[in-house]
Amino acid sequence: MSFIERMHRQKAMVIMNGNHVTEQLVADVIAYLGGSPLVAEDERDDEALVSLASAIVLNMGTVSKQSHQRLIHLGRAANLNQKPVVFDPVGAGASTLRKKQAEAIMAAVSVKVIRGNLSEIAALLSGESSRFGIDATSHADAVQTALDYARLKKAWVVISGPVDTVSDGKRVFQIKNGHPYLEKNVGMGDALDSILALGLVHTTRFEEFVQVVAMLPVAADLVIKQSAVRGPASFKMALLDKLSQLSQAELFDVAHIKEVPVN
Ligand SMILES: Nc1ncnc2c1ncn2[C@@H]1O[C@H](COP(=O)(O)OP(=O)(O)OP(=O)(O)O)[C@@H](O)[C@H]1O
Ligand SMILES: Cc1ncsc1CCO
């Protein structure tokens, strides 16, 4: 059975927290892919809920003093229960406070996947040592940034953007799919986080995980020429429909995934 079939057949609960702007979109994406979404707000519930869940997404989108501690508590509960954690350091490249909060979460929680844009991951990498103080703005920088940060944190790193770059600390793959309407729609990165969380439930192989990263931009490629798509809003509806029906064969046919040679 393919991992997409497994997603739809085995209902996995994904707990998410930390972004009130995009909760509804993310919950819908989890449900459309066969999962069961849950936003957990009260830390007194963490033990019970995390033990039922299959994966956890920590998102710094609407982070505050309180919600920062909340994310750490949830992440630690996930670690204790050996549930995979996806972390999205929203805005870590935009303010010192957010960067510090992201660093604190990375220090307190063992994260399986960190997913951000280039400025977010580059900010976290440059905080580790001046050796990593690069001015990361291009796709070539993304390769080195993903590789270095994955090695350093022993995590899988996804740097999203017009090209997605994915590393497990040994190898780097780049995915060339998608459309600028993905960027235009607020929260598609958060939706991607939840797809990655479901992916971690259904595959442990890194090469298969790279295909999971490609699901969202491949779905975009498959709908962009539909006559019903007249702008970013109708694109979003068509995209969500396609995502719910995407087959492994379509993913295989349309995904442009290339391994990038690294030292
Ligand atoms: N210009 C683009 N062209 C094609 N695909 C894109 C483009 N920009 C982003 N994407 C795709 O959009 C998805 C989300 O990535 P993005 O980098 O926009 O996340 P983000 O900035 O964290 O978004 P958000 O903060 O709104 O959640 C990824 O699947 C990525 O491949
Ligand atoms: C617009 C916005 N503001 C905080 S989080 C968020 C959604 C993208 O993560």
PDB file of N, CA, C and O in Angstrom, residues 92-94 116-127 130-149 157 159-162 165 174:
ATOM      1  N   ALA A  92      11.161  33.457  12.744  1.00  0.00           N
ATOM      2  CA  ALA A  92      12.460  33.418  13.445  1.00  0.00           C
ATOM      3  C   ALA A  92      13.492  34.316  12.756  1.00  0.00           C
ATOM      4  O   ALA A  92      14.456  34.753  13.393  1.00  0.00           O
ATOM      5  N   GLY A  93      13.252  34.600  11.469  1.00  0.00           N
ATOM      6  CA  GLY A  93      14.178  35.484  10.751  1.00  0.00           C
ATOM      7  C   GLY A  93      13.773  36.945  10.849  1.00  0.00           C
ATOM      8  O   GLY A  93      14.472  37.838  10.350  1.00  0.00           O
ATOM      9  N   ALA A  94      12.640  37.232  11.506  1.00  0.00           N
ATOM     10  CA  ALA A  94      12.107  38.595  11.482  1.00  0.00           C
ATOM     11  C   ALA A  94      12.356  39.372  12.759  1.00  0.00           C
ATOM     12  O   ALA A  94      12.446  40.598  12.735  1.00  0.00           O
ATOM     13  N   GLY A 116      10.660  25.641   7.578  1.00  0.00           N
ATOM     14  CA  GLY A 116      10.526  27.089   7.538  1.00  0.00           C
ATOM     15  C   GLY A 116      10.964  27.609   6.191  1.00  0.00           C
ATOM     16  O   GLY A 116      11.328  26.837   5.300  1.00  0.00           O
ATOM     17  N   ASN A 117      10.913  28.947   6.035  1.00  0.00           N
ATOM     18  CA  ASN A 117      11.474  29.492   4.800  1.00  0.00           C
ATOM     19  C   ASN A 117      12.964  29.747   5.024  1.00  0.00           C
ATOM     20  O   ASN A 117      13.487  29.557   6.129  1.00  0.00           O
ATOM     21  N   LEU A 118      13.647  30.183   3.983  1.00  0.00           N
ATOM     22  CA  LEU A 118      15.115  30.276   4.071  1.00  0.00           C
ATOM     23  C   LEU A 118      15.563  31.248   5.157  1.00  0.00           C
ATOM     24  O   LEU A 118      16.507  30.967   5.902  1.00  0.00           O
ATOM     25  N   SER A 119      14.858  32.385   5.285  1.00  0.00           N
ATOM     26  CA  SER A 119      15.311  33.361   6.276  1.00  0.00           C
ATOM     27  C   SER A 119      15.155  32.815   7.699  1.00  0.00           C
ATOM     28  O   SER A 119      15.982  33.090   8.576  1.00  0.00           O
ATOM     29  N   GLU A 120      14.122  32.010   7.940  1.00  0.00           N
ATOM     30  CA  GLU A 120      13.907  31.443   9.279  1.00  0.00           C
ATOM     31  C   GLU A 120      14.994  30.426   9.638  1.00  0.00           C
ATOM     32  O   GLU A 120      15.610  30.494  10.712  1.00  0.00           O
ATOM     33  N   ILE A 121      15.249  29.508   8.735  1.00  0.00           N
ATOM     34  CA  ILE A 121      16.245  28.455   9.044  1.00  0.00           C
ATOM     35  C   ILE A 121      17.649  29.070   9.074  1.00  0.00           C
ATOM     36  O   ILE A 121      18.480  28.721   9.924  1.00  0.00           O
ATOM     37  N   ALA A 122      17.919  30.027   8.173  1.00  0.00           N
ATOM     38  CA  ALA A 122      19.245  30.673   8.161  1.00  0.00           C
ATOM     39  C   ALA A 122      19.475  31.443   9.458  1.00  0.00           C
ATOM     40  O   ALA A 122      20.589  31.452  10.000  1.00  0.00           O
ATOM     41  N   ALA A 123      18.423  32.077   9.987  1.00  0.00           N
ATOM     42  CA  ALA A 123      18.563  32.823  11.254  1.00  0.00           C
ATOM     43  C   ALA A 123      18.920  31.859  12.386  1.00  0.00           C
ATOM     44  O   ALA A 123      19.782  32.158  13.220  1.00  0.00           O
ATOM     45  N   LEU A 124      18.275  30.706  12.416  1.00  0.00           N
ATOM     46  CA  LEU A 124      18.556  29.736  13.486  1.00  0.00           C
ATOM     47  C   LEU A 124      19.963  29.167  13.331  1.00  0.00           C
ATOM     48  O   LEU A 124      20.686  28.987  14.310  1.00  0.00           O
ATOM     49  N   LEU A 125      20.358  28.930  12.090  1.00  0.00           N
ATOM     50  CA  LEU A 125      21.705  28.391  11.862  1.00  0.00           C
ATOM     51  C   LEU A 125      22.773  29.408  12.248  1.00  0.00           C
ATOM     52  O   LEU A 125      23.768  29.061  12.903  1.00  0.00           O
ATOM     53  N   SER A 126      22.563  30.667  11.887  1.00  0.00           N
ATOM     54  CA  SER A 126      23.580  31.680  12.190  1.00  0.00           C
ATOM     55  C   SER A 126      23.697  31.908  13.694  1.00  0.00           C
ATOM     56  O   SER A 126      24.753  32.303  14.187  1.00  0.00           O
ATOM     57  N   GLY A 127      22.620  31.614  14.439  1.00  0.00           N
ATOM     58  CA  GLY A 127      22.664  31.745  15.891  1.00  0.00           C
ATOM     59  C   GLY A 127      23.535  30.684  16.542  1.00  0.00           C
ATOM     60  O   GLY A 127      23.949  30.828  17.693  1.00  0.00           O
ATOM     61  N   SER A 130      29.279  31.654  14.518  1.00  0.00           N
ATOM     62  CA  SER A 130      29.568  32.628  13.455  1.00  0.00           C
ATOM     63  C   SER A 130      30.016  31.905  12.187  1.00  0.00           C
ATOM     64  O   SER A 130      29.927  32.429  11.076  1.00  0.00           O
ATOM     65  N   ARG A 131      30.461  30.659  12.352  1.00  0.00           N
ATOM     66  CA  ARG A 131      30.852  29.849  11.191  1.00  0.00           C
ATOM     67  C   ARG A 131      29.692  29.724  10.194  1.00  0.00           C
ATOM     68  O   ARG A 131      29.882  29.558   8.998  1.00  0.00           O
ATOM     69  N   PHE A 132      28.460  29.790  10.721  1.00  0.00           N
ATOM     70  CA  PHE A 132      27.292  29.627   9.855  1.00  0.00           C
ATOM     71  C   PHE A 132      26.666  30.965   9.486  1.00  0.00           C
ATOM     72  O   PHE A 132      25.528  31.009   9.057  1.00  0.00           O
ATOM     73  N   GLY A 133      27.393  32.066   9.697  1.00  0.00           N
ATOM     74  CA  GLY A 133      26.804  33.383   9.498  1.00  0.00           C
ATOM     75  C   GLY A 133      26.705  33.807   8.052  1.00  0.00           C
ATOM     76  O   GLY A 133      27.201  34.852   7.654  1.00  0.00           O
ATOM     77  N   ILE A 134      26.038  32.996   7.258  1.00  0.00           N
ATOM     78  CA  ILE A 134      25.922  33.333   5.842  1.00  0.00           C
ATOM     79  C   ILE A 134      24.713  34.220   5.610  1.00  0.00           C
ATOM     80  O   ILE A 134      23.774  34.222   6.390  1.00  0.00           O
ATOM     81  N   ASP A 135      24.757  34.926   4.511  1.00  0.00           N
ATOM     82  CA  ASP A 135      23.615  35.734   4.121  1.00  0.00           C
ATOM     83  C   ASP A 135      22.806  34.895   3.126  1.00  0.00           C
ATOM     84  O   ASP A 135      23.051  34.916   1.928  1.00  0.00           O
ATOM     85  N   ALA A 136      21.876  34.124   3.675  1.00  0.00           N
ATOM     86  CA  ALA A 136      21.223  33.107   2.861  1.00  0.00           C
ATOM     87  C   ALA A 136      20.033  33.677   2.103  1.00  0.00           C
ATOM     88  O   ALA A 136      19.026  34.013   2.698  1.00  0.00           O
ATOM     89  N   THR A 137      20.167  33.816   0.831  1.00  0.00           N
ATOM     90  CA  THR A 137      19.054  34.365   0.055  1.00  0.00           C
ATOM     91  C   THR A 137      18.761  33.567  -1.214  1.00  0.00           C
ATOM     92  O   THR A 137      17.734  33.772  -1.826  1.00  0.00           O
ATOM     93  N   SER A 138      19.626  32.666  -1.613  1.00  0.00           N
ATOM     94  CA  SER A 138      19.412  31.986  -2.893  1.00  0.00           C
ATOM     95  C   SER A 138      19.164  30.498  -2.679  1.00  0.00           C
ATOM     96  O   SER A 138      19.324  29.972  -1.585  1.00  0.00           O
ATOM     97  N   HIS A 139      18.792  29.826  -3.753  1.00  0.00           N
ATOM     98  CA  HIS A 139      18.530  28.388  -3.658  1.00  0.00           C
ATOM     99  C   HIS A 139      19.802  27.622  -3.323  1.00  0.00           C
ATOM    100  O   HIS A 139      19.763  26.592  -2.660  1.00  0.00           O
ATOM    101  N   ALA A 140      20.951  28.107  -3.800  1.00  0.00           N
ATOM    102  CA  ALA A 140      22.220  27.437  -3.483  1.00  0.00           C
ATOM    103  C   ALA A 140      22.462  27.537  -1.983  1.00  0.00           C
ATOM    104  O   ALA A 140      22.872  26.579  -1.331  1.00  0.00           O
ATOM    105  N   ASP A 141      22.181  28.715  -1.390  1.00  0.00           N
ATOM    106  CA  ASP A 141      22.322  28.875   0.053  1.00  0.00           C
ATOM    107  C   ASP A 141      21.381  27.923   0.787  1.00  0.00           C
ATOM    108  O   ASP A 141      21.710  27.414   1.850  1.00  0.00           O
ATOM    109  N   ALA A 142      20.208  27.712   0.208  1.00  0.00           N
ATOM    110  CA  ALA A 142      19.228  26.841   0.856  1.00  0.00           C
ATOM    111  C   ALA A 142      19.791  25.435   1.006  1.00  0.00           C
ATOM    112  O   ALA A 142      19.582  24.786   2.033  1.00  0.00           O
ATOM    113  N   VAL A 143      20.524  24.968   0.014  1.00  0.00           N
ATOM    114  CA  VAL A 143      21.101  23.616   0.078  1.00  0.00           C
ATOM    115  C   VAL A 143      22.046  23.511   1.267  1.00  0.00           C
ATOM    116  O   VAL A 143      21.938  22.608   2.099  1.00  0.00           O
ATOM    117  N   GLN A 144      22.979  24.467   1.380  1.00  0.00           N
ATOM    118  CA  GLN A 144      23.973  24.412   2.457  1.00  0.00           C
ATOM    119  C   GLN A 144      23.309  24.643   3.820  1.00  0.00           C
ATOM    120  O   GLN A 144      23.654  23.996   4.813  1.00  0.00           O
ATOM    121  N   THR A 145      22.352  25.553   3.854  1.00  0.00           N
ATOM    122  CA  THR A 145      21.656  25.862   5.108  1.00  0.00           C
ATOM    123  C   THR A 145      20.887  24.644   5.614  1.00  0.00           C
ATOM    124  O   THR A 145      20.970  24.276   6.798  1.00  0.00           O
ATOM    125  N   ALA A 146      20.149  23.995   4.718  1.00  0.00           N
ATOM    126  CA  ALA A 146      19.368  22.812   5.115  1.00  0.00           C
ATOM    127  C   ALA A 146      20.301  21.703   5.596  1.00  0.00           C
ATOM    128  O   ALA A 146      20.063  21.071   6.636  1.00  0.00           O
ATOM    129  N   LEU A 147      21.376  21.492   4.847  1.00  0.00           N
ATOM    130  CA  LEU A 147      22.321  20.418   5.196  1.00  0.00           C
ATOM    131  C   LEU A 147      22.967  20.687   6.556  1.00  0.00           C
ATOM    132  O   LEU A 147      23.000  19.808   7.432  1.00  0.00           O
ATOM    133  N   ASP A 148      23.487  21.902   6.741  1.00  0.00           N
ATOM    134  CA  ASP A 148      24.190  22.243   7.994  1.00  0.00           C
ATOM    135  C   ASP A 148      23.246  22.153   9.196  1.00  0.00           C
ATOM    136  O   ASP A 148      23.606  21.618  10.242  1.00  0.00           O
ATOM    137  N   TYR A 149      22.044  22.691   9.042  1.00  0.00           N
ATOM    138  CA  TYR A 149      21.138  22.711  10.194  1.00  0.00           C
ATOM    139  C   TYR A 149      20.639  21.294  10.519  1.00  0.00           C
ATOM    140  O   TYR A 149      20.495  20.917  11.689  1.00  0.00           O
ATOM    141  N   VAL A 157      15.273  18.715   7.771  1.00  0.00           N
ATOM    142  CA  VAL A 157      15.001  20.136   7.559  1.00  0.00           C
ATOM    143  C   VAL A 157      14.321  20.325   6.201  1.00  0.00           C
ATOM    144  O   VAL A 157      14.774  19.783   5.192  1.00  0.00           O
ATOM    145  N   ILE A 159      13.211  23.461   3.832  1.00  0.00           N
ATOM    146  CA  ILE A 159      13.178  24.900   3.544  1.00  0.00           C
ATOM    147  C   ILE A 159      12.247  25.086   2.354  1.00  0.00           C
ATOM    148  O   ILE A 159      12.544  24.649   1.239  1.00  0.00           O
ATOM    149  N   SER A 160      11.096  25.715   2.621  1.00  0.00           N
ATOM    150  CA  SER A 160      10.102  25.870   1.547  1.00  0.00           C
ATOM    151  C   SER A 160      10.279  27.200   0.845  1.00  0.00           C
ATOM    152  O   SER A 160      10.887  28.133   1.360  1.00  0.00           O
ATOM    153  N   GLY A 161       9.734  27.263  -0.361  1.00  0.00           N
ATOM    154  CA  GLY A 161       9.818  28.468  -1.190  1.00  0.00           C
ATOM    155  C   GLY A 161       9.502  28.075  -2.616  1.00  0.00           C
ATOM    156  O   GLY A 161       8.953  26.992  -2.844  1.00  0.00           O
ATOM    157  N   PRO A 162       9.845  28.904  -3.591  1.00  0.00           N
ATOM    158  CA  PRO A 162       9.597  28.536  -4.987  1.00  0.00           C
ATOM    159  C   PRO A 162      10.214  27.177  -5.322  1.00  0.00           C
ATOM    160  O   PRO A 162       9.662  26.405  -6.106  1.00  0.00           O
ATOM    161  N   THR A 165      13.677  22.642  -0.438  1.00  0.00           N
ATOM    162  CA  THR A 165      14.951  21.973  -0.201  1.00  0.00           C
ATOM    163  C   THR A 165      14.797  21.121   1.055  1.00  0.00           C
ATOM    164  O   THR A 165      14.336  21.610   2.087  1.00  0.00           O
ATOM    165  N   GLN A 174      15.965  18.614  -3.887  1.00  0.00           N
ATOM    166  CA  GLN A 174      15.186  19.819  -4.190  1.00  0.00           C
ATOM    167  C   GLN A 174      13.969  19.459  -5.034  1.00  0.00           C
ATOM    168  O   GLN A 174      14.033  18.579  -5.908  1.00  0.00           O
TER     169      GLN A 174
END
